[in-house]
Amino acid sequence: MTAPSPWWQRGVIYQIYPRSFLDTDGDGIGDLAGIEARLDHVARLGADAVWLSPFYPSPMADFGYDVADYCGVDPIFGDLAAFDRLLARAHDLGLRVLLDFVPNHSSDRHPWFQESRSSRTNAKRDWYIWRDPGPDGGPPNNWISDFGGPAWTWDEATGQYYLHAFLKEQPDLNWRNPEVVAAMMAAMRFWLDRGVDGFRIDVLWHIVKAEGLPDNPVNPDWREGVRDRDRLIQRHSTDQPEARALAAQFRRMADGYGERVLVGEIFLPNERLARWYGTAEEPGVHLPFNFQLIEQPWDAHRLGDVIAAYDASVPAHGWPNWVMGSHDAPRIAGRIGEAQARVAAMLLLTLRGTPTLYQGDEIGIGRVEIPATRARDPQELRQPGIGIGRDPSRTPMPWDGSPDAAFSTAEPWLPLNPDWRTRNVAAQEHDPGSMLHLYRKLLALRRDRPALALGSWHALEAPSGVIAYERRHGDERLTVLLNLTAGRIAIPWRADPILSTLATDPEPGALRPDEGLILA
Ligand code: TEU
């Protein structure tokens, strides 16, 4: 008998952005008590785990991805007791809880960095990456911050530069220093000991830099109007073997706690992504995030190839996963429209691999225009107007049609989706044809059918505009047909339709415009 597959293979992860879930203390910003109060929404949806974006003490230069204390809760969000209540409630509902662990950088307000910058001889100097100026008196190398501009900031007091892959308020930790490794692993243990079920690990492929910090090669494809970061290829600043060794060390620690899961946030092509699974003997993270549904154009032919190539690239000891939205990525319904977003939901929830859903996508929040005066995202503020702002994906959850959509009693920190009076959780609850009900049906089906949760994936021949595949597990066979176009496409399907993305009965021998079908 084979061992039952672990929950994180069968399950579905739901990402919560704490600032924007529910505000219970009237400051216009969501909090932990708000998450606790609305976890039943996630449980009813049918997800298995929540991943919470950071809620640690932070000056919020990057909205929590600048951590000033890895073992606390920012007062904006509550306190440790509020976290413990949230965790207990989640476990009562059968939901696992993953925290966001941010190892590449701390806040410049973290006491470690304050000490490190206090003098060249401070015991924590080497906890961060300090260097003398380059030969021309400028930065030590040509690296560019992911948010634009140089990745080095000059420190007048001690006469050296420090490295930051993101904002200057986010100095990179030096993971080549064993004291840093020990301190950060202790922080992970702090939460594992409290009962959390794992971590999503922020920019995991960034944490170690090549020895000697050589210049990165120039990207010949960069052109004006594209983000500054992409002027260079991040060959020496990311994806180092030493970082994968650290991932294996995290894995050994997590496995020591039983069935915990580590999700690595990594942006790499298939062959390089696959290396983050480690080996069967020495595994790396359980799930190196796969962002291809976000990155690829919405085209059946292209996506069909991408899915097949990714599925084939996952090593036998690994397990695939799929992401279609996040607090960093444009909203799927904004990108492809609501009708296709329903097809996208069916795709995400019928592929082989653990899906990650992003809050608000289950009600189809689409494009939100953020007026320049309300822009908050540092990425937008530093490179305005080129369409890389992340605020539109971070707008508050609209719960019902009452003032401020019952998100808060104060003005929300970001505007709501403009159609919140009709597009909110309560309204969709009452509409059996809504996106919310479609998501629930898809999640329920995935839970019921091992072919969907665990089965193998096989591409099927399909007419242009259609993605078709079969999922197989034991004797069970399910066929998925997805029409990525707004036209009717004849396709000779037989078998029994068990779910359509459209509300009315399927039409034998065809896919209707914007229709996805699951057949048994
Ligand atoms: O994002 C990492 C990352 O690669 C982003 O820079 C991404 O390319 C960009 O947001 C796309 O628009 C993680 C977090 O998810 C993000 O919110 C943080 O700002 C970043 O790390 C730094 O911690």
mmCIF file of N, CA and C in Angstrom, residues 356-462:
data_model
loop_
_atom_site.group_PDB
_atom_site.id
_atom_site.type_symbol
_atom_site.label_atom_id
_atom_site.label_comp_id
_atom_site.label_asym_id
_atom_site.label_seq_id
_atom_site.Cartn_x
_atom_site.Cartn_y
_atom_site.Cartn_z
ATOM 1 N N THR A 356 -2.620 27.794 -6.065
ATOM 2 C CA THR A 356 -2.695 28.887 -5.095
ATOM 3 C C THR A 356 -3.653 29.937 -5.639
ATOM 4 N N LEU A 357 -4.702 30.232 -4.839
ATOM 5 C CA LEU A 357 -5.690 31.245 -5.211
ATOM 6 C C LEU A 357 -5.354 32.535 -4.487
ATOM 7 N N TYR A 358 -5.720 33.643 -5.072
ATOM 8 C CA TYR A 358 -5.474 34.926 -4.423
ATOM 9 C C TYR A 358 -6.805 35.571 -4.040
ATOM 10 N N GLN A 359 -6.889 36.082 -2.824
ATOM 11 C CA GLN A 359 -8.135 36.677 -2.319
ATOM 12 C C GLN A 359 -8.720 37.667 -3.323
ATOM 13 N N GLY A 360 -10.011 37.557 -3.539
ATOM 14 C CA GLY A 360 -10.693 38.487 -4.444
ATOM 15 C C GLY A 360 -10.877 37.909 -5.836
ATOM 16 N N ASP A 361 -9.984 36.986 -6.233
ATOM 17 C CA ASP A 361 -10.169 36.369 -7.548
ATOM 18 C C ASP A 361 -11.415 35.484 -7.551
ATOM 19 N N GLU A 362 -11.790 34.967 -6.367
ATOM 20 C CA GLU A 362 -12.966 34.090 -6.305
ATOM 21 C C GLU A 362 -14.267 34.848 -6.517
ATOM 22 N N ILE A 363 -14.198 36.188 -6.486
ATOM 23 C CA ILE A 363 -15.394 36.961 -6.873
ATOM 24 C C ILE A 363 -15.114 37.758 -8.149
ATOM 25 N N GLY A 364 -14.003 37.484 -8.773
ATOM 26 C CA GLY A 364 -13.723 38.070 -10.084
ATOM 27 C C GLY A 364 -13.426 39.559 -10.073
ATOM 28 N N ILE A 365 -12.769 40.043 -9.021
ATOM 29 C CA ILE A 365 -12.371 41.461 -9.051
ATOM 30 C C ILE A 365 -11.506 41.686 -10.290
ATOM 31 N N GLY A 366 -11.833 42.747 -11.026
ATOM 32 C CA GLY A 366 -11.131 42.995 -12.280
ATOM 33 C C GLY A 366 -10.206 44.194 -12.177
ATOM 34 N N ARG A 367 -10.182 44.981 -13.230
ATOM 35 C CA ARG A 367 -9.289 46.146 -13.242
ATOM 36 C C ARG A 367 -9.753 47.193 -12.251
ATOM 37 N N VAL A 368 -8.831 47.725 -11.485
ATOM 38 C CA VAL A 368 -9.135 48.852 -10.610
ATOM 39 C C VAL A 368 -8.135 49.952 -10.947
ATOM 40 N N GLU A 369 -8.653 51.123 -11.300
ATOM 41 C CA GLU A 369 -7.758 52.258 -11.550
ATOM 42 C C GLU A 369 -7.452 52.917 -10.211
ATOM 43 N N ILE A 370 -6.188 53.077 -9.906
ATOM 44 C CA ILE A 370 -5.811 53.774 -8.676
ATOM 45 C C ILE A 370 -5.380 55.187 -9.076
ATOM 46 N N PRO A 371 -6.111 56.215 -8.626
ATOM 47 C CA PRO A 371 -5.677 57.576 -8.965
ATOM 48 C C PRO A 371 -4.271 57.821 -8.419
ATOM 49 N N ALA A 372 -3.479 58.608 -9.162
ATOM 50 C CA ALA A 372 -2.081 58.831 -8.763
ATOM 51 C C ALA A 372 -1.970 59.293 -7.316
ATOM 52 N N THR A 373 -2.962 60.073 -6.865
ATOM 53 C CA THR A 373 -2.890 60.597 -5.497
ATOM 54 C C THR A 373 -3.064 59.508 -4.451
ATOM 55 N N ARG A 374 -3.588 58.349 -4.862
ATOM 56 C CA ARG A 374 -3.787 57.275 -3.878
ATOM 57 C C ARG A 374 -2.810 56.129 -4.046
ATOM 58 N N ALA A 375 -1.884 56.269 -4.997
ATOM 59 C CA ALA A 375 -0.896 55.197 -5.194
ATOM 60 C C ALA A 375 -0.042 55.050 -3.940
ATOM 61 N N ARG A 376 0.181 53.822 -3.520
ATOM 62 C CA ARG A 376 0.935 53.547 -2.298
ATOM 63 C C ARG A 376 2.123 52.624 -2.545
ATOM 64 N N ASP A 377 2.057 51.841 -3.598
ATOM 65 C CA ASP A 377 3.088 50.823 -3.831
ATOM 66 C C ASP A 377 4.413 51.482 -4.209
ATOM 67 N N PRO A 378 5.496 51.160 -3.478
ATOM 68 C CA PRO A 378 6.789 51.782 -3.797
ATOM 69 C C PRO A 378 7.246 51.495 -5.229
ATOM 70 N N GLN A 379 6.844 50.349 -5.756
ATOM 71 C CA GLN A 379 7.247 50.024 -7.132
ATOM 72 C C GLN A 379 6.615 51.001 -8.126
ATOM 73 N N GLU A 380 5.357 51.376 -7.876
ATOM 74 C CA GLU A 380 4.675 52.374 -8.714
ATOM 75 C C GLU A 380 5.264 53.767 -8.482
ATOM 76 N N LEU A 381 5.489 54.098 -7.221
ATOM 77 C CA LEU A 381 5.949 55.452 -6.907
ATOM 78 C C LEU A 381 7.349 55.706 -7.466
ATOM 79 N N ARG A 382 8.169 54.658 -7.572
ATOM 80 C CA ARG A 382 9.538 54.840 -8.087
ATOM 81 C C ARG A 382 9.598 54.835 -9.610
ATOM 82 N N GLN A 383 8.689 54.086 -10.258
ATOM 83 C CA GLN A 383 8.688 54.056 -11.725
ATOM 84 C C GLN A 383 7.249 54.234 -12.196
ATOM 85 N N PRO A 384 6.696 55.444 -11.991
ATOM 86 C CA PRO A 384 5.260 55.645 -12.245
ATOM 87 C C PRO A 384 4.892 55.520 -13.723
ATOM 88 N N GLY A 385 3.656 55.067 -13.944
ATOM 89 C CA GLY A 385 3.089 55.164 -15.286
ATOM 90 C C GLY A 385 3.520 54.109 -16.283
ATOM 91 N N ILE A 386 4.389 53.147 -15.884
ATOM 92 C CA ILE A 386 4.742 52.111 -16.869
ATOM 93 C C ILE A 386 3.964 50.820 -16.604
ATOM 94 N N GLY A 387 2.985 50.932 -15.728
ATOM 95 C CA GLY A 387 2.059 49.797 -15.552
ATOM 96 C C GLY A 387 2.577 48.690 -14.665
ATOM 97 N N ILE A 388 3.508 49.008 -13.754
ATOM 98 C CA ILE A 388 3.990 47.934 -12.874
ATOM 99 C C ILE A 388 3.540 48.131 -11.423
ATOM 100 N N GLY A 389 2.603 49.080 -11.216
ATOM 101 C CA GLY A 389 2.082 49.294 -9.865
ATOM 102 C C GLY A 389 1.291 48.084 -9.386
ATOM 103 N N ARG A 390 1.411 47.784 -8.099
ATOM 104 C CA ARG A 390 0.744 46.597 -7.556
ATOM 105 C C ARG A 390 -0.479 46.932 -6.714
ATOM 106 N N ASP A 391 -0.756 48.228 -6.525
ATOM 107 C CA ASP A 391 -1.952 48.605 -5.755
ATOM 108 C C ASP A 391 -3.248 48.025 -6.328
ATOM 109 N N PRO A 392 -3.413 47.976 -7.663
ATOM 110 C CA PRO A 392 -4.696 47.494 -8.187
ATOM 111 C C PRO A 392 -5.050 46.064 -7.729
ATOM 112 N N SER A 393 -4.045 45.282 -7.364
ATOM 113 C CA SER A 393 -4.329 43.913 -6.898
ATOM 114 C C SER A 393 -4.476 43.831 -5.391
ATOM 115 N N ARG A 394 -4.281 44.951 -4.723
ATOM 116 C CA ARG A 394 -4.254 44.932 -3.257
ATOM 117 C C ARG A 394 -5.461 45.641 -2.649
ATOM 118 N N THR A 395 -6.479 45.915 -3.453
ATOM 119 C CA THR A 395 -7.634 46.655 -2.949
ATOM 120 C C THR A 395 -8.414 45.780 -1.961
ATOM 121 N N PRO A 396 -9.133 46.420 -1.027
ATOM 122 C CA PRO A 396 -9.812 45.672 0.035
ATOM 123 C C PRO A 396 -10.877 44.705 -0.479
ATOM 124 N N MET A 397 -11.101 43.636 0.286
ATOM 125 C CA MET A 397 -12.166 42.678 -0.030
ATOM 126 C C MET A 397 -13.512 43.360 0.182
ATOM 127 N N PRO A 398 -14.385 43.318 -0.809
ATOM 128 C CA PRO A 398 -15.741 43.833 -0.619
ATOM 129 C C PRO A 398 -16.630 42.706 -0.090
ATOM 130 N N TRP A 399 -17.105 42.880 1.133
ATOM 131 C CA TRP A 399 -17.877 41.775 1.740
ATOM 132 C C TRP A 399 -19.365 41.869 1.449
ATOM 133 N N ASP A 400 -19.903 43.105 1.450
ATOM 134 C CA ASP A 400 -21.322 43.248 1.105
ATOM 135 C C ASP A 400 -21.573 44.660 0.592
ATOM 136 N N GLY A 401 -22.817 45.022 0.407
ATOM 137 C CA GLY A 401 -23.145 46.305 -0.212
ATOM 138 C C GLY A 401 -23.275 47.458 0.773
ATOM 139 N N SER A 402 -22.948 47.231 2.043
ATOM 140 C CA SER A 402 -23.046 48.326 3.015
ATOM 141 C C SER A 402 -21.831 49.251 2.877
ATOM 142 N N PRO A 403 -21.832 50.406 3.590
ATOM 143 C CA PRO A 403 -20.755 51.385 3.364
ATOM 144 C C PRO A 403 -19.359 50.762 3.454
ATOM 145 N N ASP A 404 -18.496 51.205 2.529
ATOM 146 C CA ASP A 404 -17.144 50.652 2.409
ATOM 147 C C ASP A 404 -17.137 49.123 2.341
ATOM 148 N N ALA A 405 -18.196 48.585 1.807
ATOM 149 C CA ALA A 405 -18.307 47.151 1.534
ATOM 150 C C ALA A 405 -18.097 46.290 2.775
ATOM 151 N N ALA A 406 -18.358 46.897 3.944
ATOM 152 C CA ALA A 406 -18.175 46.210 5.227
ATOM 153 C C ALA A 406 -16.729 45.798 5.462
ATOM 154 N N PHE A 407 -15.809 46.388 4.688
ATOM 155 C CA PHE A 407 -14.391 46.106 4.934
ATOM 156 C C PHE A 407 -13.929 46.852 6.178
ATOM 157 N N SER A 408 -14.419 48.074 6.339
ATOM 158 C CA SER A 408 -13.935 48.925 7.430
ATOM 159 C C SER A 408 -14.991 49.965 7.747
ATOM 160 N N THR A 409 -14.871 50.566 8.941
ATOM 161 C CA THR A 409 -15.740 51.699 9.272
ATOM 162 C C THR A 409 -15.050 53.016 8.927
ATOM 163 N N ALA A 410 -13.792 52.948 8.522
ATOM 164 C CA ALA A 410 -13.058 54.158 8.117
ATOM 165 C C ALA A 410 -12.785 54.070 6.619
ATOM 166 N N GLU A 411 -12.210 55.135 6.042
ATOM 167 C CA GLU A 411 -11.880 55.075 4.635
ATOM 168 C C GLU A 411 -10.783 54.015 4.420
ATOM 169 N N PRO A 412 -11.018 53.050 3.526
ATOM 170 C CA PRO A 412 -10.009 52.004 3.317
ATOM 171 C C PRO A 412 -8.689 52.589 2.802
ATOM 172 N N TRP A 413 -7.583 51.913 3.151
ATOM 173 C CA TRP A 413 -6.241 52.438 2.801
ATOM 174 C C TRP A 413 -6.032 52.505 1.294
ATOM 175 N N LEU A 414 -6.726 51.657 0.545
ATOM 176 C CA LEU A 414 -6.761 51.762 -0.916
ATOM 177 C C LEU A 414 -8.224 51.770 -1.326
ATOM 178 N N PRO A 415 -8.550 52.355 -2.490
ATOM 179 C CA PRO A 415 -9.957 52.328 -2.918
ATOM 180 C C PRO A 415 -10.459 50.898 -3.137
ATOM 181 N N LEU A 416 -11.771 50.735 -3.043
ATOM 182 C CA LEU A 416 -12.396 49.451 -3.370
ATOM 183 C C LEU A 416 -12.482 49.283 -4.885
ATOM 184 N N ASN A 417 -12.773 48.075 -5.340
ATOM 185 C CA ASN A 417 -13.095 47.873 -6.752
ATOM 186 C C ASN A 417 -14.330 48.720 -7.071
ATOM 187 N N PRO A 418 -14.332 49.396 -8.236
ATOM 188 C CA PRO A 418 -15.403 50.377 -8.503
ATOM 189 C C PRO A 418 -16.801 49.738 -8.508
ATOM 190 N N ASP A 419 -16.893 48.454 -8.834
ATOM 191 C CA ASP A 419 -18.204 47.795 -8.885
ATOM 192 C C ASP A 419 -18.532 47.053 -7.577
ATOM 193 N N TRP A 420 -17.955 47.497 -6.450
ATOM 194 C CA TRP A 420 -18.114 46.743 -5.197
ATOM 195 C C TRP A 420 -19.563 46.614 -4.748
ATOM 196 N N ARG A 421 -20.428 47.575 -5.164
ATOM 197 C CA ARG A 421 -21.828 47.483 -4.694
ATOM 198 C C ARG A 421 -22.515 46.239 -5.244
ATOM 199 N N THR A 422 -22.100 45.807 -6.422
ATOM 200 C CA THR A 422 -22.686 44.588 -6.980
ATOM 201 C C THR A 422 -21.699 43.411 -6.923
ATOM 202 N N ARG A 423 -20.420 43.715 -7.021
ATOM 203 C CA ARG A 423 -19.421 42.632 -6.960
ATOM 204 C C ARG A 423 -18.860 42.552 -5.544
ATOM 205 N N ASN A 424 -19.534 41.776 -4.720
ATOM 206 C CA ASN A 424 -19.059 41.559 -3.349
ATOM 207 C C ASN A 424 -19.462 40.145 -2.932
ATOM 208 N N VAL A 425 -18.934 39.697 -1.811
ATOM 209 C CA VAL A 425 -19.130 38.301 -1.411
ATOM 210 C C VAL A 425 -20.611 37.998 -1.169
ATOM 211 N N ALA A 426 -21.301 38.883 -0.460
ATOM 212 C CA ALA A 426 -22.709 38.615 -0.135
ATOM 213 C C ALA A 426 -23.565 38.547 -1.401
ATOM 214 N N ALA A 427 -23.335 39.458 -2.342
ATOM 215 C CA ALA A 427 -24.124 39.462 -3.578
ATOM 216 C C ALA A 427 -23.909 38.152 -4.339
ATOM 217 N N GLN A 428 -22.674 37.700 -4.393
ATOM 218 C CA GLN A 428 -22.393 36.471 -5.150
ATOM 219 C C GLN A 428 -22.897 35.229 -4.416
ATOM 220 N N GLU A 429 -22.925 35.328 -3.102
ATOM 221 C CA GLU A 429 -23.501 34.253 -2.294
ATOM 222 C C GLU A 429 -24.939 33.964 -2.751
ATOM 223 N N HIS A 430 -25.683 35.027 -3.074
ATOM 224 C CA HIS A 430 -27.095 34.878 -3.430
ATOM 225 C C HIS A 430 -27.305 34.566 -4.897
ATOM 226 N N ASP A 431 -26.227 34.505 -5.676
ATOM 227 C CA ASP A 431 -26.355 34.278 -7.118
ATOM 228 C C ASP A 431 -25.679 32.953 -7.488
ATOM 229 N N PRO A 432 -26.478 31.923 -7.737
ATOM 230 C CA PRO A 432 -25.890 30.597 -8.006
ATOM 231 C C PRO A 432 -25.008 30.566 -9.252
ATOM 232 N N GLY A 433 -25.183 31.565 -10.133
ATOM 233 C CA GLY A 433 -24.357 31.589 -11.339
ATOM 234 C C GLY A 433 -23.072 32.384 -11.160
ATOM 235 N N SER A 434 -22.793 32.835 -9.943
ATOM 236 C CA SER A 434 -21.663 33.753 -9.734
ATOM 237 C C SER A 434 -20.314 33.052 -9.806
ATOM 238 N N MET A 435 -19.282 33.857 -9.923
ATOM 239 C CA MET A 435 -17.915 33.347 -9.875
ATOM 240 C C MET A 435 -17.665 32.592 -8.573
ATOM 241 N N LEU A 436 -18.172 33.153 -7.478
ATOM 242 C CA LEU A 436 -17.964 32.517 -6.167
ATOM 243 C C LEU A 436 -18.492 31.086 -6.171
ATOM 244 N N HIS A 437 -19.699 30.900 -6.712
ATOM 245 C CA HIS A 437 -20.261 29.543 -6.740
ATOM 246 C C HIS A 437 -19.476 28.640 -7.686
ATOM 247 N N LEU A 438 -18.981 29.208 -8.787
ATOM 248 C CA LEU A 438 -18.160 28.397 -9.693
ATOM 249 C C LEU A 438 -16.903 27.906 -8.963
ATOM 250 N N TYR A 439 -16.238 28.825 -8.255
ATOM 251 C CA TYR A 439 -15.044 28.426 -7.496
ATOM 252 C C TYR A 439 -15.389 27.321 -6.497
ATOM 253 N N ARG A 440 -16.493 27.497 -5.785
ATOM 254 C CA ARG A 440 -16.867 26.478 -4.786
ATOM 255 C C ARG A 440 -17.088 25.124 -5.443
ATOM 256 N N LYS A 441 -17.762 25.140 -6.599
ATOM 257 C CA LYS A 441 -18.026 23.862 -7.289
ATOM 258 C C LYS A 441 -16.719 23.224 -7.737
ATOM 259 N N LEU A 442 -15.823 24.044 -8.268
ATOM 260 C CA LEU A 442 -14.547 23.508 -8.734
ATOM 261 C C LEU A 442 -13.741 22.921 -7.573
ATOM 262 N N LEU A 443 -13.732 23.633 -6.467
ATOM 263 C CA LEU A 443 -12.978 23.145 -5.308
ATOM 264 C C LEU A 443 -13.600 21.869 -4.751
ATOM 265 N N ALA A 444 -14.931 21.807 -4.743
ATOM 266 C CA ALA A 444 -15.599 20.612 -4.232
ATOM 267 C C ALA A 444 -15.294 19.415 -5.131
ATOM 268 N N LEU A 445 -15.306 19.664 -6.441
ATOM 269 C CA LEU A 445 -15.042 18.585 -7.389
ATOM 270 C C LEU A 445 -13.606 18.080 -7.232
ATOM 271 N N ARG A 446 -12.693 19.012 -7.073
ATOM 272 C CA ARG A 446 -11.290 18.647 -6.900
ATOM 273 C C ARG A 446 -11.101 17.796 -5.639
ATOM 274 N N ARG A 447 -11.863 18.129 -4.615
ATOM 275 C CA ARG A 447 -11.784 17.358 -3.368
ATOM 276 C C ARG A 447 -12.361 15.954 -3.536
ATOM 277 N N ASP A 448 -13.438 15.867 -4.333
ATOM 278 C CA ASP A 448 -14.119 14.575 -4.514
ATOM 279 C C ASP A 448 -13.404 13.633 -5.465
ATOM 280 N N ARG A 449 -12.696 14.183 -6.435
ATOM 281 C CA ARG A 449 -12.170 13.367 -7.522
ATOM 282 C C ARG A 449 -10.657 13.258 -7.450
ATOM 283 N N PRO A 450 -10.164 12.111 -7.045
ATOM 284 C CA PRO A 450 -8.704 11.925 -6.996
ATOM 285 C C PRO A 450 -8.039 12.207 -8.349
ATOM 286 N N ALA A 451 -8.774 11.979 -9.455
ATOM 287 C CA ALA A 451 -8.164 12.264 -10.760
ATOM 288 C C ALA A 451 -7.777 13.736 -10.859
ATOM 289 N N LEU A 452 -8.605 14.619 -10.286
ATOM 290 C CA LEU A 452 -8.289 16.049 -10.343
ATOM 291 C C LEU A 452 -7.214 16.432 -9.326
ATOM 292 N N ALA A 453 -7.325 15.882 -8.131
ATOM 293 C CA ALA A 453 -6.380 16.289 -7.086
ATOM 294 C C ALA A 453 -5.012 15.660 -7.300
ATOM 295 N N LEU A 454 -4.996 14.425 -7.745
ATOM 296 C CA LEU A 454 -3.730 13.683 -7.720
ATOM 297 C C LEU A 454 -3.351 13.039 -9.048
ATOM 298 N N GLY A 455 -4.288 12.978 -9.983
ATOM 299 C CA GLY A 455 -4.071 12.178 -11.194
ATOM 300 C C GLY A 455 -2.997 12.717 -12.112
ATOM 301 N N SER A 456 -2.593 11.857 -13.046
ATOM 302 C CA SER A 456 -1.615 12.282 -14.049
ATOM 303 C C SER A 456 -2.305 13.185 -15.070
ATOM 304 N N TRP A 457 -1.507 13.904 -15.844
ATOM 305 C CA TRP A 457 -2.025 14.884 -16.806
ATOM 306 C C TRP A 457 -1.600 14.487 -18.208
ATOM 307 N N HIS A 458 -2.555 14.461 -19.157
ATOM 308 C CA HIS A 458 -2.252 14.058 -20.533
ATOM 309 C C HIS A 458 -2.918 15.028 -21.495
ATOM 310 N N ALA A 459 -2.097 15.620 -22.359
ATOM 311 C CA ALA A 459 -2.661 16.539 -23.359
ATOM 312 C C ALA A 459 -3.515 15.755 -24.345
ATOM 313 N N LEU A 460 -4.608 16.367 -24.820
ATOM 314 C CA LEU A 460 -5.437 15.774 -25.876
ATOM 315 C C LEU A 460 -5.386 16.681 -27.100
ATOM 316 N N GLU A 461 -5.567 16.072 -28.265
ATOM 317 C CA GLU A 461 -5.681 16.856 -29.508
ATOM 318 C C GLU A 461 -6.871 17.799 -29.382
ATOM 319 N N ALA A 462 -6.706 19.025 -29.874
ATOM 320 C CA ALA A 462 -7.822 19.970 -29.764
ATOM 321 C C ALA A 462 -7.779 20.966 -30.906
#
